[in-house]
Short mmCIF file of C-alpha atoms in Angstrom, two decimals:
data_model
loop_
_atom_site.label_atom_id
_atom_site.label_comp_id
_atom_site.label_asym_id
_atom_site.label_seq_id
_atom_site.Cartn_x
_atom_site.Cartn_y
_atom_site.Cartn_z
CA UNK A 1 50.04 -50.90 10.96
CA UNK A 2 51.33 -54.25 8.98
CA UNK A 3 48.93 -54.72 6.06
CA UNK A 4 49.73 -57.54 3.63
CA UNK A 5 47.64 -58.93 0.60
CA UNK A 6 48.08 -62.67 -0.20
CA UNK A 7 47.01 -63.74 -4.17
CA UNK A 8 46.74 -67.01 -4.54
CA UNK A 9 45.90 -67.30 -8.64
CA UNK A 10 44.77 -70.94 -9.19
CA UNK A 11 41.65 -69.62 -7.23
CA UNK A 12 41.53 -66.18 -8.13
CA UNK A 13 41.51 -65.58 -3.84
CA UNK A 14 42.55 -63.04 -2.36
CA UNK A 15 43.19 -62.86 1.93
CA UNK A 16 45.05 -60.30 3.78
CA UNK A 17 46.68 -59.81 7.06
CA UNK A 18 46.60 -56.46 9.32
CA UNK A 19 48.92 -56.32 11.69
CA UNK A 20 49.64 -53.95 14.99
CA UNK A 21 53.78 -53.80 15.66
CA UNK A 22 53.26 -52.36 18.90
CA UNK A 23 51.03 -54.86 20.45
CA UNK A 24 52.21 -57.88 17.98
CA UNK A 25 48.84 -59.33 17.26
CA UNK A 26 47.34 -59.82 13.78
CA UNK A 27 44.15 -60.54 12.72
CA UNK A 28 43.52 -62.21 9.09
CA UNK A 29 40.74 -62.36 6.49
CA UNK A 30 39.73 -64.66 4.60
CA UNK A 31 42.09 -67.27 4.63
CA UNK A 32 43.02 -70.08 2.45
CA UNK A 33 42.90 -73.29 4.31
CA UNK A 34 46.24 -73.91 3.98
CA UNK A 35 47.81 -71.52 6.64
CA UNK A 36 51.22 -71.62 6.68
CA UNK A 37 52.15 -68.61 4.49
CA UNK A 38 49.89 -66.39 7.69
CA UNK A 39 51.59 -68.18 10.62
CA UNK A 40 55.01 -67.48 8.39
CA UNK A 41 54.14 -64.12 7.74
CA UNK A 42 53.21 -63.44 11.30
CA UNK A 43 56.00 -64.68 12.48
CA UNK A 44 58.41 -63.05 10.43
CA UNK A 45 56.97 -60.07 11.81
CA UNK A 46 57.02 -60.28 15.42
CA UNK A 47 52.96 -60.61 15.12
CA UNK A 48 50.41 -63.02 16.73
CA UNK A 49 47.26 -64.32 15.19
CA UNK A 50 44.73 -63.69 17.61
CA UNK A 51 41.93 -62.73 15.07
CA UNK A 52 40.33 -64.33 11.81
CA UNK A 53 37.17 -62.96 9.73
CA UNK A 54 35.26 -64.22 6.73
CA UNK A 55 33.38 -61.56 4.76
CA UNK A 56 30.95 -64.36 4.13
CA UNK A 57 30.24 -68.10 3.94
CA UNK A 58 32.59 -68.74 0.93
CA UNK A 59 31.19 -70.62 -1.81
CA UNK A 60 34.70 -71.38 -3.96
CA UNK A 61 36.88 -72.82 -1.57
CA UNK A 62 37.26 -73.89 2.15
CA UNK A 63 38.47 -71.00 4.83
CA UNK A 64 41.00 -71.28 6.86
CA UNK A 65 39.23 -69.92 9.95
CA UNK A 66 39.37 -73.88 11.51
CA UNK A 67 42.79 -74.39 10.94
CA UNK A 68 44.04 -71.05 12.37
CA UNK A 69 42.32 -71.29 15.42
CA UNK A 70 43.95 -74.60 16.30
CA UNK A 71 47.17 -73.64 15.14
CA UNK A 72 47.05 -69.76 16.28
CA UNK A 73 44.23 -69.90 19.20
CA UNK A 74 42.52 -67.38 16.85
CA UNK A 75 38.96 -66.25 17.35
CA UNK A 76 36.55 -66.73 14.89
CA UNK A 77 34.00 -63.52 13.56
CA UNK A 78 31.49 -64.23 11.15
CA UNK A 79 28.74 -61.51 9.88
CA UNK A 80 25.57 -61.04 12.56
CA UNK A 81 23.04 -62.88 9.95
CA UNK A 82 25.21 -66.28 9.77
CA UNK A 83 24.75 -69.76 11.46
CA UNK A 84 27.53 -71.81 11.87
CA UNK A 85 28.47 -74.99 14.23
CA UNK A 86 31.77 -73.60 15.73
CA UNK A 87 32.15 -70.73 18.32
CA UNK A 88 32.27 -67.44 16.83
CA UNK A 89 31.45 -63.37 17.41
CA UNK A 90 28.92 -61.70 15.34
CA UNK A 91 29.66 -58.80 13.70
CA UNK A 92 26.69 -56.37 13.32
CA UNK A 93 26.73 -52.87 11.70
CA UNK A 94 29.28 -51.14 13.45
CA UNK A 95 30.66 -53.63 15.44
CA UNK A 96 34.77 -53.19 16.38
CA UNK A 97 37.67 -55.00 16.77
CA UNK A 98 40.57 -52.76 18.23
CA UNK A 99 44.34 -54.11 18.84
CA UNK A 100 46.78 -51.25 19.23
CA UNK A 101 46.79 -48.73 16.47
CA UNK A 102 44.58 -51.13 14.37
CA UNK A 103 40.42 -50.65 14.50
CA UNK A 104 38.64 -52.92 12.03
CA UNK A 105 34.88 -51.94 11.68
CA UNK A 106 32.51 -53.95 10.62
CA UNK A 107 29.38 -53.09 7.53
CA UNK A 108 26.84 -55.29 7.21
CA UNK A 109 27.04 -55.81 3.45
CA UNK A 110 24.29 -58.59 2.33
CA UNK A 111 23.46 -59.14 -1.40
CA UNK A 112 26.16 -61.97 -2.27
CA UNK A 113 25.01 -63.68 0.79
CA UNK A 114 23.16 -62.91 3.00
CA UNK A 115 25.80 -63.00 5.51
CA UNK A 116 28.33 -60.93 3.40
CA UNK A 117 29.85 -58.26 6.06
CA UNK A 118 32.88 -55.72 4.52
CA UNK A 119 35.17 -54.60 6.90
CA UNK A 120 36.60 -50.95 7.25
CA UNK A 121 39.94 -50.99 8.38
CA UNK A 122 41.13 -48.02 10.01
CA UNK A 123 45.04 -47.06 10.88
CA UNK A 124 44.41 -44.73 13.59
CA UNK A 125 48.18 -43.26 13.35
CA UNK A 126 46.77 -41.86 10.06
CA UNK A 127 43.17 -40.90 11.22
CA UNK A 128 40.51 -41.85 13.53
CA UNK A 129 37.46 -41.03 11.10
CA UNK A 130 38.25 -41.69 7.69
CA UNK A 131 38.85 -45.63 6.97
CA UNK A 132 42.97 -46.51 4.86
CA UNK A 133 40.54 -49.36 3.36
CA UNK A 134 37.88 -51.19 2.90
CA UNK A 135 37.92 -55.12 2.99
CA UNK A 136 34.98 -56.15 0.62
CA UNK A 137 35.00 -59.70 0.42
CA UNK A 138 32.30 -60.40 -2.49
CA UNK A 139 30.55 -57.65 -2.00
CA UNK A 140 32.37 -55.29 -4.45
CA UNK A 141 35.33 -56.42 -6.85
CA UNK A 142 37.44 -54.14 -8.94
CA UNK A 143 34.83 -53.62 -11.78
CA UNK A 144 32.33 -55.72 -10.78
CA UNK A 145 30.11 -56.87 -7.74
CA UNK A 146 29.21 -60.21 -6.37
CA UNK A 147 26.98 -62.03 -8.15
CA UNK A 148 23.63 -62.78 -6.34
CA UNK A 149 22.42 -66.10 -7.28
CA UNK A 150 24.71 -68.62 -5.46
CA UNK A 151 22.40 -69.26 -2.82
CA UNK A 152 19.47 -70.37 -4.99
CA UNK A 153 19.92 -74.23 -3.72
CA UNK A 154 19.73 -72.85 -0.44
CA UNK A 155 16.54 -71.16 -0.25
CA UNK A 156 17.58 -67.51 -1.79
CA UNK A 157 16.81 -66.23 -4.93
CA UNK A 158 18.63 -64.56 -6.63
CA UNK A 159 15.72 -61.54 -7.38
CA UNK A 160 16.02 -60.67 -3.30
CA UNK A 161 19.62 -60.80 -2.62
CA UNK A 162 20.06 -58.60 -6.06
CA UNK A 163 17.55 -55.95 -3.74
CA UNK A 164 19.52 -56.35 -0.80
CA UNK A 165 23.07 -56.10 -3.08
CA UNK A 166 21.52 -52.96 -4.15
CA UNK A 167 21.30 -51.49 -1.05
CA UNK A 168 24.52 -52.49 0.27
CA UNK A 169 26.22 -50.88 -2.18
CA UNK A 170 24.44 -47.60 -1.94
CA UNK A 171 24.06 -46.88 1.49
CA UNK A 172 26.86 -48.52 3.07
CA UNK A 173 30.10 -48.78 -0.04
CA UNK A 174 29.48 -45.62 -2.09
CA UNK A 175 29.18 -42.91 0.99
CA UNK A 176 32.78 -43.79 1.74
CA UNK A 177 35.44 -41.40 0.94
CA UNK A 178 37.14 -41.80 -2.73
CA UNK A 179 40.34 -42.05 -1.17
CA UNK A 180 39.73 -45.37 0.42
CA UNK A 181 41.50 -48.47 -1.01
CA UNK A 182 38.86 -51.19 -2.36
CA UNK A 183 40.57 -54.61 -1.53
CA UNK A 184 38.11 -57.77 -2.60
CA UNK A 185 38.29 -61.33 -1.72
CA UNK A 186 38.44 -62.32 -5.62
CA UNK A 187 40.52 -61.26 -8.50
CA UNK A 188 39.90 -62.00 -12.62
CA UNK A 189 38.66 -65.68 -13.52
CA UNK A 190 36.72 -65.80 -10.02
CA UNK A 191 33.76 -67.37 -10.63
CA UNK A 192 31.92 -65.42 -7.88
CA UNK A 193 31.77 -62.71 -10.23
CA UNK A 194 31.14 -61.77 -14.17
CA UNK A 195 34.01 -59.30 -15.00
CA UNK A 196 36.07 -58.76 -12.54
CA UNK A 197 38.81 -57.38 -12.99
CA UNK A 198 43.06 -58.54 -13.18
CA UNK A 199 44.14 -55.62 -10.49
CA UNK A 200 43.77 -56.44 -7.12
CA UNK A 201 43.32 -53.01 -5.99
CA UNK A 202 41.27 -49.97 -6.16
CA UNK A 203 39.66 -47.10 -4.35
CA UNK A 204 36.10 -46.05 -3.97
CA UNK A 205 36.36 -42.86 -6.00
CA UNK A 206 37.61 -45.35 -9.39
CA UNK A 207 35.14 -47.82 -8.61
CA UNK A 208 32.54 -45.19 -8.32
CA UNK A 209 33.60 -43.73 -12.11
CA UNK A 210 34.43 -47.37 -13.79
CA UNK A 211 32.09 -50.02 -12.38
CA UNK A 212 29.44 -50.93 -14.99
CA UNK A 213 27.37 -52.06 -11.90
CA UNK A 214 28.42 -49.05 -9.92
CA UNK A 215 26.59 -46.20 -12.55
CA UNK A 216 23.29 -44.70 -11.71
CA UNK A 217 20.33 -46.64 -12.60
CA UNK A 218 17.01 -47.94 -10.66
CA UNK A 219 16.83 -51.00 -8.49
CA UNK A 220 14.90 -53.05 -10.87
CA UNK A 221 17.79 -51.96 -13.88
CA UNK A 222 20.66 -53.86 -11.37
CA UNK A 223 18.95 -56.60 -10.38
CA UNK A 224 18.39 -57.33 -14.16
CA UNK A 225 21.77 -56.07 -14.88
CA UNK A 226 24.03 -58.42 -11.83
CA UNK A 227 21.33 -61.85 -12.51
CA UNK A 228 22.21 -61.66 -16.42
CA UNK A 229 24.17 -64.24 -18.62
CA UNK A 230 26.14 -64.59 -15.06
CA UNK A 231 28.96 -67.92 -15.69
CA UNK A 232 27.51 -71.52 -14.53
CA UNK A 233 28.73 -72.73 -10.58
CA UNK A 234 30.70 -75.56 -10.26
CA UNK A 235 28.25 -77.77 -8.26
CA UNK A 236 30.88 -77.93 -5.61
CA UNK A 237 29.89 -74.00 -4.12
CA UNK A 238 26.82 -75.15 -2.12
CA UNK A 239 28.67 -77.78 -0.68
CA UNK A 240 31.64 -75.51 0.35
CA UNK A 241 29.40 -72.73 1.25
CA UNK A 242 27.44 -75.41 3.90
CA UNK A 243 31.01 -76.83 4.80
CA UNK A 244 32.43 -73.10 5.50
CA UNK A 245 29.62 -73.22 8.48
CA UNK A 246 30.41 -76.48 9.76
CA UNK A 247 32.98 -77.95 12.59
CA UNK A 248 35.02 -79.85 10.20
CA UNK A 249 38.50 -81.69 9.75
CA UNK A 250 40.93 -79.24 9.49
CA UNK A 251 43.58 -79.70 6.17
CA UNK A 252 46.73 -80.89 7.93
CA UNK A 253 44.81 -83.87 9.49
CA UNK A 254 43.45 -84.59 5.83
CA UNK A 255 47.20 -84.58 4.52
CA UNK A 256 48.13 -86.77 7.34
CA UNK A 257 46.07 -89.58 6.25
CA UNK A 258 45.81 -89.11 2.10
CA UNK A 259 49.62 -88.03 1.57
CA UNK A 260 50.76 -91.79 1.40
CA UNK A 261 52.32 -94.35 -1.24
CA UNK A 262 50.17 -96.95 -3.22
CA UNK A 263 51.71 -99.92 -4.78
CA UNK A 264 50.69 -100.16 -8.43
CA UNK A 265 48.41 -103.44 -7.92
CA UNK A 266 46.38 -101.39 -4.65
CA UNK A 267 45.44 -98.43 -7.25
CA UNK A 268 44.25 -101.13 -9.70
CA UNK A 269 42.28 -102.31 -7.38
CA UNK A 270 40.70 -98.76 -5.57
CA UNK A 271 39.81 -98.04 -9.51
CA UNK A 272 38.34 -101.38 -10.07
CA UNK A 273 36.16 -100.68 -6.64
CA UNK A 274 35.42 -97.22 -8.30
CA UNK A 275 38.08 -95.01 -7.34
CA UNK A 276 38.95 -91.91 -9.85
CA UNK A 277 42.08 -91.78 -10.62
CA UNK A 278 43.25 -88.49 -11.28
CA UNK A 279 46.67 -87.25 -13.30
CA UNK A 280 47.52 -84.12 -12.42
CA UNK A 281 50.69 -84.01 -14.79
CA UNK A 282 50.36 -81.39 -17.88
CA UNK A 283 48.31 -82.53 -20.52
CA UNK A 284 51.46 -83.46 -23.02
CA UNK A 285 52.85 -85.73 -20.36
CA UNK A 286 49.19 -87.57 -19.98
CA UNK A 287 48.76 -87.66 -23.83
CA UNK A 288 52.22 -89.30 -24.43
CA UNK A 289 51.30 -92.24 -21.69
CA UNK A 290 48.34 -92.55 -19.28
CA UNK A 291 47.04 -95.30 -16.38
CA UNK A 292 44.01 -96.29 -18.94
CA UNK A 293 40.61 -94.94 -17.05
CA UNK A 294 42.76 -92.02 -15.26
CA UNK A 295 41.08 -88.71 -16.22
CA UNK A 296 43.67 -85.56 -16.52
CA UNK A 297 43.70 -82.28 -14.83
CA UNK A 298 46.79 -80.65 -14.72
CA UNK A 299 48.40 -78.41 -11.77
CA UNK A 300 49.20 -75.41 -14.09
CA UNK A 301 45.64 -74.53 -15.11
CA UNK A 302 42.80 -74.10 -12.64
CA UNK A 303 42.96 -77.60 -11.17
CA UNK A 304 40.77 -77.16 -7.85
CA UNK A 305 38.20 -75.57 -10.12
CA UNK A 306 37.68 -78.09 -12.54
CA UNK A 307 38.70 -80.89 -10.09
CA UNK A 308 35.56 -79.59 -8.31
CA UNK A 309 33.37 -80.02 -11.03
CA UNK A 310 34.12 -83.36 -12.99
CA UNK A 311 35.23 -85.65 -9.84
CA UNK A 312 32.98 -87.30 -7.25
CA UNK A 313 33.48 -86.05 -3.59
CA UNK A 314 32.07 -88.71 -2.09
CA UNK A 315 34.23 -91.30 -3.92
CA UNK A 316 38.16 -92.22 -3.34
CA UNK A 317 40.60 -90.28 -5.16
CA UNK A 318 44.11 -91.70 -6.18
CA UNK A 319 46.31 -89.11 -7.33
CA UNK A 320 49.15 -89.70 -10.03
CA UNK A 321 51.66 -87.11 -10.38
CA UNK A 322 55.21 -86.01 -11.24
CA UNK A 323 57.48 -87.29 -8.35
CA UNK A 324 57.83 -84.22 -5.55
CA UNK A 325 54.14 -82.64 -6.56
CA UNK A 326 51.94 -84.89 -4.40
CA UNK A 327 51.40 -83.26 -2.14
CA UNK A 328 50.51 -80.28 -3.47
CA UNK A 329 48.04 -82.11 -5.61
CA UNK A 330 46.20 -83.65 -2.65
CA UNK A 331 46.22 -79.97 -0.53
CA UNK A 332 44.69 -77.86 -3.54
CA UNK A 333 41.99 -80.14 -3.36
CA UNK A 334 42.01 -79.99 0.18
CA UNK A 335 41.32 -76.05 -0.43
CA UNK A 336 37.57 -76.80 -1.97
CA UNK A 337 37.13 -79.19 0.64
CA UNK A 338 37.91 -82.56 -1.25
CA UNK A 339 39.39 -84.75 1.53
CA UNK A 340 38.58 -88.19 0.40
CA UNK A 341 41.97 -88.52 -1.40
CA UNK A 342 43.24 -92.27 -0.55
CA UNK A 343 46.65 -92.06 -1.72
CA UNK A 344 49.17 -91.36 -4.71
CA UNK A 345 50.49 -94.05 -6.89
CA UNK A 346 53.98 -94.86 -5.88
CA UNK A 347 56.74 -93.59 -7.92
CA UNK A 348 54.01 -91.92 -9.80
CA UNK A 349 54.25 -93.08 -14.42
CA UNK A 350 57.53 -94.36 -13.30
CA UNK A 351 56.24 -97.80 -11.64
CA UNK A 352 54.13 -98.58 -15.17
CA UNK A 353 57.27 -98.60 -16.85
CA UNK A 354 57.43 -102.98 -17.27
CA UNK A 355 52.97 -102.80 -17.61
CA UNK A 356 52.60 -101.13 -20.73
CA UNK A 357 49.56 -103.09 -21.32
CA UNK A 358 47.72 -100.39 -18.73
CA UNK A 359 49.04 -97.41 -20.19
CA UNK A 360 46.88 -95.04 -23.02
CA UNK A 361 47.47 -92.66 -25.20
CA UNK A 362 46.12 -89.50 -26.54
CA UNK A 363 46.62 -88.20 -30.32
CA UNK A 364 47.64 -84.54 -29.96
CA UNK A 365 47.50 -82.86 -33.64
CA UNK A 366 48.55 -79.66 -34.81
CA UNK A 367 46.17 -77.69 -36.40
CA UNK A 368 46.77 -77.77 -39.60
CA UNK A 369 46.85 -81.56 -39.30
CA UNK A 370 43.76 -81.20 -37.93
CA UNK A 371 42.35 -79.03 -40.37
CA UNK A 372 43.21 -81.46 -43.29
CA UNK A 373 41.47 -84.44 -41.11
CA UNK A 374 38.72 -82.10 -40.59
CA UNK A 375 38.08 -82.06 -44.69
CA UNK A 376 39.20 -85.36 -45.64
CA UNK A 377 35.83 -87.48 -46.78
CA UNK A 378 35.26 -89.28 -43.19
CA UNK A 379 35.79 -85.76 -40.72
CA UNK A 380 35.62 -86.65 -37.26
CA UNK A 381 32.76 -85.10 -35.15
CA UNK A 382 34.47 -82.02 -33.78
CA UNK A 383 33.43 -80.82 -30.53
CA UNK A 384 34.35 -77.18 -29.09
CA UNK A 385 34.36 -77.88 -24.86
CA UNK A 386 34.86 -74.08 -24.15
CA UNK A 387 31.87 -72.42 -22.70
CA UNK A 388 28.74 -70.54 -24.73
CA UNK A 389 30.33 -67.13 -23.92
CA UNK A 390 33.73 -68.01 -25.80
CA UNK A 391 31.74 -69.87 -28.33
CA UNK A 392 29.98 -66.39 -29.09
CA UNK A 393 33.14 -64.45 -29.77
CA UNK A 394 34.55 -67.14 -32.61
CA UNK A 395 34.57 -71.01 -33.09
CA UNK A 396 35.59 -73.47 -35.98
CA UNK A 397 33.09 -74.51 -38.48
CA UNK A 398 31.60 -77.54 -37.83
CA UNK A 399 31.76 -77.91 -34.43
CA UNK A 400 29.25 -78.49 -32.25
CA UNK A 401 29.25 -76.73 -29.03
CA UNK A 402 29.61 -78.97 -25.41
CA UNK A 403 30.55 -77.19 -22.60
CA UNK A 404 33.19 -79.03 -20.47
CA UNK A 405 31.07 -78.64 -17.53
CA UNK A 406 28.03 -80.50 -19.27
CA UNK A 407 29.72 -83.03 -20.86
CA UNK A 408 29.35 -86.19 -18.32
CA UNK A 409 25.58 -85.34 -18.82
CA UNK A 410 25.79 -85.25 -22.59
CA UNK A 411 28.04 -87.95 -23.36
CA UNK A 412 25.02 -90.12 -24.52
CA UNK A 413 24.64 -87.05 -27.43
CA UNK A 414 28.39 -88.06 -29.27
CA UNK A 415 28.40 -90.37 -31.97
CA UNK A 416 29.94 -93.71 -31.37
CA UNK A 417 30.12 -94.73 -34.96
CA UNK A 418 33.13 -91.70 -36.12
CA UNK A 419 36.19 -90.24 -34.67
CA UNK A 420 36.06 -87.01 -32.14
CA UNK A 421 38.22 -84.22 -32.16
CA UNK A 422 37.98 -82.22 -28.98
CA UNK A 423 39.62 -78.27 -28.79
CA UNK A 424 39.45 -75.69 -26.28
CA UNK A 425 41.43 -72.20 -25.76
CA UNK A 426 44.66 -73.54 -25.13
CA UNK A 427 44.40 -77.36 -24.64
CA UNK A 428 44.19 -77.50 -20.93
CA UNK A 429 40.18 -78.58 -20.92
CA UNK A 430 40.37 -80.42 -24.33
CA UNK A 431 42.70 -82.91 -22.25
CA UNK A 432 40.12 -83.06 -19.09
CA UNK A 433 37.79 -83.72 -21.86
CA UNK A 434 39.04 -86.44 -23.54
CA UNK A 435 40.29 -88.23 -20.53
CA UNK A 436 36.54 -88.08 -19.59
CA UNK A 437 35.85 -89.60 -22.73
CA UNK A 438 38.19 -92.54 -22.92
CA UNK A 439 36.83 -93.33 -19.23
CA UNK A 440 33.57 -93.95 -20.83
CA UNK A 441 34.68 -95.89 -23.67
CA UNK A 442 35.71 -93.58 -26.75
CA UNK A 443 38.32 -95.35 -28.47
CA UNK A 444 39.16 -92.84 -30.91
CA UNK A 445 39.49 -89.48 -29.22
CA UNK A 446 41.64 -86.66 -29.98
CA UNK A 447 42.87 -83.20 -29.50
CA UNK A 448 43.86 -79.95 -31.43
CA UNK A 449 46.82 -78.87 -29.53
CA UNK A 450 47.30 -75.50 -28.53
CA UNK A 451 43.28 -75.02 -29.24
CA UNK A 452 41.66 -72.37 -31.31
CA UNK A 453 44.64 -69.89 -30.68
CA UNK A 454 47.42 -72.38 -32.18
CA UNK A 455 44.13 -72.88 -35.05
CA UNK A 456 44.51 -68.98 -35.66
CA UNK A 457 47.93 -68.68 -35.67
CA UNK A 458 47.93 -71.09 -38.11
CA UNK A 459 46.20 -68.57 -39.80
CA UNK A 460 43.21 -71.29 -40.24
CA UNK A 461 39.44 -69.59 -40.04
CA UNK A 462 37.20 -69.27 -37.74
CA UNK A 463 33.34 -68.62 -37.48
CA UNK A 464 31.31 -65.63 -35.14
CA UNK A 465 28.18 -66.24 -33.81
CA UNK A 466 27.10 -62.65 -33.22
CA UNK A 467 28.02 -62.27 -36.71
#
């Protein structure tokens, strides 16, 4: 048996491939949309992709069930209790799928969705009756479980999918032997979970000892315990979820029409039509010079994510990057399902060179610059963008608290009449933020670089709320 885990961190996803040598076919779970490191794989391998699963109706990104079978002739299998507009085979409690030495067994597994199936994968050279691992998509995580309130907006609350989480877990996870290898869809910054852990990897037995939702307590206890203080959605995952059950576009048809060159005066005029601009360069490049009205979200921090939940997907998108990273701008937005990219500016900051009179700017400052602007007699408003649970463990005095997320909706709460100075972790959402904020008209925005950890090293305080 070939067994492979793919990570891809930006998304906190993990997919796998299980392969039989003797027979050379594959089958693969829970793909990314982009496919290219499966068919790769596979082929590096001797294998064929006749076989692709989803543990559920994914709520974070877009599968890659539609692109593999038109690219692999794969067929598609889906949980019993899901709908979808493309051919597929139900999988039901027990249900197998048997290539060689390879049987993959299906558990119904609702309570993240109520589609959610795990899959038992068995390498019969080993034994027959006692699973090598269990595939759990959302189902179960390495210290945590799914969280159960995702499908509110479509008719589920998240009371009765807690119930049937519950159950899942109990009668159809825990009886498995401790020996068997725990492999989840999601890793640690996933929002489809609370805690979840950094490894990627477990076994029953550990999960059974270290889970906080794992430990013995009544129905009523979990439900309360898996619905609490659980991390806002991006409002992007009911639109992915529905667009994971539909006959779509697949990605490399997408590419084919988005990955193309604008001249400078045709992205002027998509923005003046009400195009968003986005600049996916790191936030020092975008402070130092900026197409005035682009907003900034920067490859190296969780770019799909956030793209997801400040940008439009019904509007154009012209993407402004570093020369050579187009493309991979305009495919990780591809993987939530963002496909109404209409080009990149050509040449990228390169072609405003001679029209500085478009070009902005963003005032980084160090933190102890900061902090003496901060107490000088006319102190800018500053705002903390991080979210509420951050804001808990420490903050700096003064701020006021506006999650990144909420922001577009609050932006009529910010004073017009005084400076802002924006800070975050790191600087990575600060610079989302105040891109957002000079689209609207804020003419004197600014940044603490490095966030509150460059404010601590500089050994400047900070404030609790719990104390």
């Amino acid at each position: 048996m070939v067994f492979e885990q793919f990570y891809l961190p930006c998304l906190a996803h993990a997919s796998y491939i299980i392969g039989d040598e003797a027979t050379g076919t594959a089958a693969v779970v829970d793909p990314q949309r982009d496919v290219e490191r499966y068919l790769a794989f596979a082929s590096e391998h001797n294998l064929q992709i006749k076989h692709v699963f989803l543990t559920h109706l994914h709520a974070d990104f877009v599968a890659g069930h539609l692109e593999l079978r038109d690219r692999a002739g794969a067929a598609i299998y889906l949980g019993a209790r899901a709908q979808a507009e493309y051919k597929f085979t139900p999988l039901g409690d027990g249900s197998v799928v048997e290539f060689g030495r390879v049987r993959l067994k299906a558990l119904e597994t609702p309570g993240h969705t109520p589609e959610s199936i795990s899959i038992l994968v068995y390498d019969l050279d080993r034994s027959a009756s006692e699973p090598h691992a269990v595939l759990t998509g959302d189902t179960l995580f390495v210290g945590d479980v799914g969280r159960p309130d995702l499908r509110a907006a479509l008719g589920w609350s998240a009371g009765d999918l807690g119930a049937l989480l519950f159950d899942s877990l109990h009668s159809k996870l825990l009886p498995l032997p401790d020996a068997s290898l725990v492999y989840p869809a999601h890793g640690a910054g996933s929002l489809c979970g609370r805690a979840i852990s950094k490894e990627t990897v477990s076994t029953i037995g550990e999960q059974r000892r270290l889970n906080y939702a794992l430990q013995p307590m009544s129905k009523k206890a979990f439900i309360e315990l898996v619905t609490a203080d659980q991390p806002e959605a991006p409002p992007y995952f009911v639109y992915d979820a529905v667009l994971n059950s539909k006959e779509r576009g697949t990605l490399d048809k997408a590419l084919e029409r988005e990955l193309k060159p604008l001249e400078l005066e045709r992205v002027l005029a998509l923005q003046a039509g009400g195009a968003q601009v986005l600049d996916t360069r790191e936030p020092e490049e975008f402070a130092t010079a900026h197409l005035a009205g682009s907003i900034n979200i920067g490859l190296s921090g969780q770019y799909a994510t956030w793209a997801g939940t400040v940008l439009n997907r019904e509007n154009p998108i012209v993407i402004i990057a570093n020369p050579g990273r187009e493309s991979e701008s305009a495919v990780r937005l591809g993987r939530i399902g963002f496909d109404n990219v209409a080009g990149y500016l050509k040449e990228g900051m390169w072609s405003l060179d001679l029209r500085p009179d478009l070009t902005a700017t963003t005032d980084r400052l160090s933190a102890p610059l900061a902090a003496q602007i901060i107490a000088s007699g006319e102190p800018p408003q500053v705002i903390d963008v991080r979210t509420p649970r951050e804001r808990e463990q420490k903050f700096i005095e003064g701020s006021v608290s506006i999650p990144l997320n909420r922001l577009a909706e609050r932006v009529n709460e910010l004073p017009t009449n005084r400076p802002l100075l924006l800070y975050c972790a790191g600087g990575y959402r600060s610079s989302i933020a105040a891109s957002l904020l000079q689209q609207r008209g804020f003419d004197r925005v600014s940044e603490i670089a490095g966030g509150i950890a460059a404010w601590e090293s500089a050994k400047l305080s900070v404030r609790s709320a719990q104390a």
